[in-house]
Amino acid sequence: ETGVTQSPTHLIKTRGQQVTLRCSSQSGHNTVSWYQQALGQGPQFIFQYYREEENGRGNFPPRFSGLQFPNYSSELNVNALELDDSALYLCASSLDRVYEQYFGPGTRLTVT
Amino acid sequence: QKEVEQDPGPLSVPEGAIVSLNCTYSNSAFQYFMWYRQYSRKGPELLMYTYSSGNKEDGRFTAQVDKSSKYISLFIRDSQPSDSATYLCAMSHSTGNQFYFGTGTSLTVIP
């Protein structure tokens, strides 16, 4: 059974640029949630996708958008990057029982 | 006021000690309560989850939920150096489509 994987591992972008982060969910999982974790803080919920539809959203601006594909892998897109977007971005997958989430290792994004 | 409050520590205990980690919350609609462990530069790992009130035990770990006080706890018995990590509490409504995490408590178990 393959766990949750994320790519890339690290990324450096310039303010104003756009970035796409990718997540492959654990085999058989149909729900993916994305989180932003700033240094020394807990993960902040961005949004959740269930069967290719957005199923819930946290308090993040529209420049944070996502997509889930038929194989349940997912993308997080962030437009017009700001310095405060520098963080560890985590995705977590689950199967229907959405509270039982399994996290990937994260993508560390640095915005300069 | 934050939805979930958690003392960030750091907490340092000798090996073999009983560790108590706690979170408080403000939203009475929360139904699912989770505890995660996160090692440095890794994703969180689900330790335990509880639905509504009550206790749940899994090996050396016990999770407690007191909904009347809006207070949850995680107890670690016979703590080991390998337990040294950041412990995160998390909560969600019954719909399970939005999650709220605490700041995390940093724990060090000294051999």
Short mmCIF file of C-alpha atoms in Angstrom, two decimals:
data_model
loop_
_atom_site.label_atom_id
_atom_site.label_comp_id
_atom_site.label_asym_id
_atom_site.label_seq_id
_atom_site.Cartn_x
_atom_site.Cartn_y
_atom_site.Cartn_z
CA GLU A 1 0.00 0.00 0.00
CA THR A 2 1.51 3.33 -1.08
CA GLY A 3 1.28 6.23 1.34
CA VAL A 4 0.58 9.86 0.57
CA THR A 5 3.24 11.48 -1.57
CA GLN A 6 3.82 15.13 -2.40
CA SER A 7 5.94 16.96 -4.94
CA PRO A 8 8.12 18.85 -5.05
CA THR A 9 9.84 18.56 -1.68
CA HIS A 10 11.12 22.12 -1.67
CA LEU A 11 10.33 25.13 -3.80
CA ILE A 12 11.57 28.71 -3.94
CA LYS A 13 9.44 31.32 -5.67
CA THR A 14 9.40 35.08 -6.02
CA ARG A 15 6.61 37.30 -4.74
CA GLY A 16 3.88 37.66 -7.35
CA GLN A 17 4.58 34.34 -9.04
CA GLN A 18 2.25 31.35 -9.20
CA VAL A 19 2.92 27.86 -7.85
CA THR A 20 1.37 24.40 -8.23
CA LEU A 21 1.87 21.71 -5.61
CA ARG A 22 0.91 18.08 -6.17
CA CYS A 23 -0.36 15.29 -3.98
CA SER A 24 -0.97 11.61 -4.63
CA SER A 25 -3.40 10.17 -2.14
CA GLN A 26 -3.06 6.82 -0.44
CA SER A 27 -4.37 3.95 -2.53
CA GLY A 28 -8.16 3.72 -2.34
CA HIS A 29 -8.64 7.12 -0.67
CA ASN A 30 -11.17 9.46 -2.26
CA THR A 31 -10.80 12.55 -0.05
CA VAL A 32 -7.90 14.99 0.00
CA SER A 33 -7.42 17.94 2.33
CA TRP A 34 -4.76 20.63 2.04
CA TYR A 35 -3.14 22.49 4.92
CA GLN A 36 -0.70 25.34 5.38
CA GLN A 37 1.69 25.03 8.32
CA ALA A 38 3.78 28.06 9.23
CA LEU A 39 6.89 27.54 11.33
CA GLY A 40 5.98 26.81 14.95
CA GLN A 41 2.26 26.68 14.20
CA GLY A 42 -0.33 23.97 13.71
CA PRO A 43 -1.67 23.15 10.25
CA GLN A 44 -4.31 25.56 8.95
CA PHE A 45 -7.05 23.96 6.85
CA ILE A 46 -7.17 25.33 3.29
CA PHE A 47 -9.78 23.14 1.61
CA GLN A 48 -10.95 19.59 1.08
CA TYR A 49 -11.86 17.71 -2.10
CA TYR A 50 -14.15 14.71 -2.14
CA ARG A 51 -14.71 12.80 -5.38
CA GLU A 52 -13.39 15.73 -7.46
CA GLU A 53 -15.61 18.38 -5.80
CA GLU A 54 -14.60 20.98 -3.23
CA ASN A 55 -16.22 19.77 -0.02
CA GLY A 56 -15.11 22.39 2.50
CA ARG A 57 -12.93 25.47 2.68
CA GLY A 58 -11.04 27.29 5.41
CA ASN A 59 -10.36 30.98 5.74
CA PHE A 60 -8.06 31.38 2.74
CA PRO A 61 -8.42 33.88 -0.13
CA PRO A 62 -9.53 32.79 -3.63
CA ARG A 63 -5.95 32.92 -4.92
CA PHE A 64 -5.65 29.53 -3.21
CA SER A 65 -7.39 27.06 -5.50
CA GLY A 66 -7.37 23.34 -5.99
CA LEU A 67 -8.26 20.45 -8.16
CA GLN A 68 -8.83 16.75 -7.66
CA PHE A 69 -8.46 14.32 -10.53
CA PRO A 70 -10.40 11.11 -11.31
CA ASN A 71 -7.58 9.06 -9.76
CA TYR A 72 -8.04 11.21 -6.62
CA SER A 73 -4.66 12.87 -6.85
CA SER A 74 -4.81 16.59 -6.22
CA GLU A 75 -3.21 19.95 -6.92
CA LEU A 76 -2.98 23.12 -4.88
CA ASN A 77 -2.48 26.31 -6.86
CA VAL A 78 -1.49 29.60 -5.32
CA ASN A 79 -1.52 32.77 -7.42
CA ALA A 80 0.11 36.12 -6.72
CA LEU A 81 2.43 34.70 -4.07
CA GLU A 82 3.05 36.78 -0.97
CA LEU A 83 5.91 36.54 1.50
CA ASP A 84 3.49 35.19 4.14
CA ASP A 85 2.74 32.21 1.91
CA SER A 86 6.11 30.78 2.91
CA ALA A 87 5.20 27.61 4.82
CA LEU A 88 5.02 23.83 4.75
CA TYR A 89 2.08 22.72 2.63
CA LEU A 90 0.61 19.40 3.65
CA CYS A 91 -1.95 17.22 2.01
CA ALA A 92 -3.85 14.47 3.77
CA SER A 93 -5.98 11.73 2.29
CA SER A 94 -8.78 9.65 3.77
CA LEU A 95 -11.53 7.27 2.73
CA ASP A 96 -14.98 8.62 3.54
CA ARG A 97 -14.22 8.46 7.27
CA VAL A 98 -12.69 11.81 6.85
CA TYR A 99 -11.43 12.23 10.39
CA GLU A 100 -8.95 9.40 9.82
CA GLN A 101 -6.50 11.35 7.67
CA TYR A 102 -3.05 10.31 6.57
CA PHE A 103 -0.60 13.08 5.82
CA GLY A 104 2.13 13.36 3.24
CA PRO A 105 5.60 14.68 4.06
CA GLY A 106 4.75 18.17 2.80
CA THR A 107 6.18 20.67 0.34
CA ARG A 108 8.23 23.47 1.84
CA LEU A 109 7.56 26.68 -0.08
CA THR A 110 9.76 29.73 0.34
CA VAL A 111 8.64 33.03 -1.17
CA THR A 112 11.32 35.70 -1.55
CA GLN B 1 -10.43 33.78 20.25
CA LYS B 2 -8.91 30.81 18.46
CA GLU B 3 -11.11 27.80 17.82
CA VAL B 4 -8.54 25.51 19.44
CA GLU B 5 -6.02 26.44 22.13
CA GLN B 6 -2.99 24.33 22.94
CA ASP B 7 -0.05 25.14 25.19
CA PRO B 8 3.03 25.08 22.91
CA GLY B 9 5.36 24.05 25.74
CA PRO B 10 8.10 23.02 25.42
CA LEU B 11 7.57 20.10 27.76
CA SER B 12 10.54 18.08 29.00
CA VAL B 13 10.11 14.88 31.03
CA PRO B 14 12.35 11.99 32.15
CA GLU B 15 11.98 8.61 30.48
CA GLY B 16 9.21 6.56 32.04
CA ALA B 17 7.14 9.56 33.13
CA ILE B 18 3.44 9.98 32.45
CA VAL B 19 2.84 12.85 30.05
CA SER B 20 -0.37 14.86 29.93
CA LEU B 21 -1.13 16.99 26.87
CA ASN B 22 -4.22 19.16 26.66
CA CYS B 23 -6.33 21.30 24.36
CA THR B 24 -9.35 23.49 24.91
CA TYR B 25 -11.83 24.56 22.28
CA SER B 26 -14.64 27.04 21.90
CA ASN B 27 -16.99 25.47 19.36
CA SER B 28 -19.49 23.11 20.96
CA ALA B 29 -20.34 21.67 17.52
CA PHE B 30 -17.06 19.78 17.32
CA GLN B 31 -17.71 16.04 17.30
CA TYR B 32 -14.45 14.42 16.18
CA PHE B 33 -11.26 14.83 18.19
CA MET B 34 -7.88 13.69 16.95
CA TRP B 35 -4.32 13.60 18.18
CA TYR B 36 -1.37 13.69 15.79
CA ARG B 37 2.35 13.31 16.36
CA GLN B 38 4.73 15.26 14.17
CA TYR B 39 8.46 14.70 14.00
CA SER B 40 10.68 17.49 12.78
CA ARG B 41 10.34 18.11 9.03
CA LYS B 42 7.75 15.37 8.63
CA GLY B 43 3.99 15.29 8.09
CA PRO B 44 1.71 14.68 11.09
CA GLU B 45 0.95 11.06 11.97
CA LEU B 46 -2.49 10.15 13.30
CA LEU B 47 -2.24 8.67 16.80
CA MET B 48 -5.82 8.45 17.96
CA TYR B 49 -9.29 9.76 17.23
CA THR B 50 -12.41 9.92 19.37
CA TYR B 51 -16.00 10.61 18.53
CA SER B 52 -17.89 12.80 21.00
CA SER B 53 -17.13 12.35 24.70
CA GLY B 54 -15.36 9.58 26.54
CA ASN B 55 -12.04 7.80 26.76
CA LYS B 56 -10.11 5.71 24.29
CA GLU B 57 -6.99 3.69 25.01
CA ASP B 58 -4.39 2.36 22.59
CA GLY B 59 -1.31 0.84 24.12
CA ARG B 60 0.53 3.51 26.08
CA PHE B 61 -1.79 6.26 24.82
CA THR B 62 -5.13 7.35 26.29
CA ALA B 63 -7.32 10.06 24.81
CA GLN B 64 -10.02 11.76 26.86
CA VAL B 65 -12.76 14.13 25.73
CA ASP B 66 -14.84 16.23 28.12
CA LYS B 67 -17.37 18.05 25.96
CA SER B 68 -19.01 19.76 28.92
CA SER B 69 -15.72 21.53 29.67
CA LYS B 70 -14.62 21.71 26.01
CA TYR B 71 -11.37 20.04 27.02
CA ILE B 72 -9.45 17.14 25.54
CA SER B 73 -6.37 15.33 26.81
CA LEU B 74 -3.79 12.84 25.64
CA PHE B 75 -1.91 10.79 28.21
CA ILE B 76 1.28 8.93 27.39
CA ARG B 77 2.35 6.28 29.91
CA ASP B 78 5.91 5.03 30.29
CA SER B 79 7.20 7.75 27.97
CA GLN B 80 10.14 6.86 25.72
CA PRO B 81 12.78 9.03 24.03
CA SER B 82 11.17 8.03 20.72
CA ASP B 83 8.03 9.89 21.88
CA SER B 84 9.95 13.16 21.56
CA ALA B 85 7.98 15.10 18.95
CA THR B 86 5.34 17.78 18.57
CA TYR B 87 1.82 16.66 19.48
CA LEU B 88 -1.09 18.29 17.71
CA CYS B 89 -4.73 18.13 18.66
CA ALA B 90 -7.35 18.53 15.91
CA MET B 91 -11.12 18.74 15.79
CA SER B 92 -13.94 18.75 13.29
CA HIS B 93 -17.69 19.00 13.04
CA SER B 94 -19.80 15.93 12.31
CA THR B 95 -19.63 16.74 8.58
CA GLY B 96 -15.87 16.24 8.73
CA ASN B 97 -15.23 18.70 5.95
CA GLN B 98 -13.19 21.23 7.93
CA PHE B 99 -10.51 20.65 10.51
CA TYR B 100 -9.08 22.84 13.24
CA PHE B 101 -5.64 22.17 14.69
CA GLY B 102 -3.97 23.39 17.83
CA THR B 103 -0.56 25.02 17.74
CA GLY B 104 1.13 21.82 18.90
CA THR B 105 3.03 20.96 22.09
CA SER B 106 6.71 20.17 21.78
CA LEU B 107 7.67 17.18 23.96
CA THR B 108 11.16 15.97 24.82
CA VAL B 109 11.64 12.72 26.75
CA ILE B 110 15.07 12.62 28.35
CA PRO B 111 16.78 9.20 28.63
#
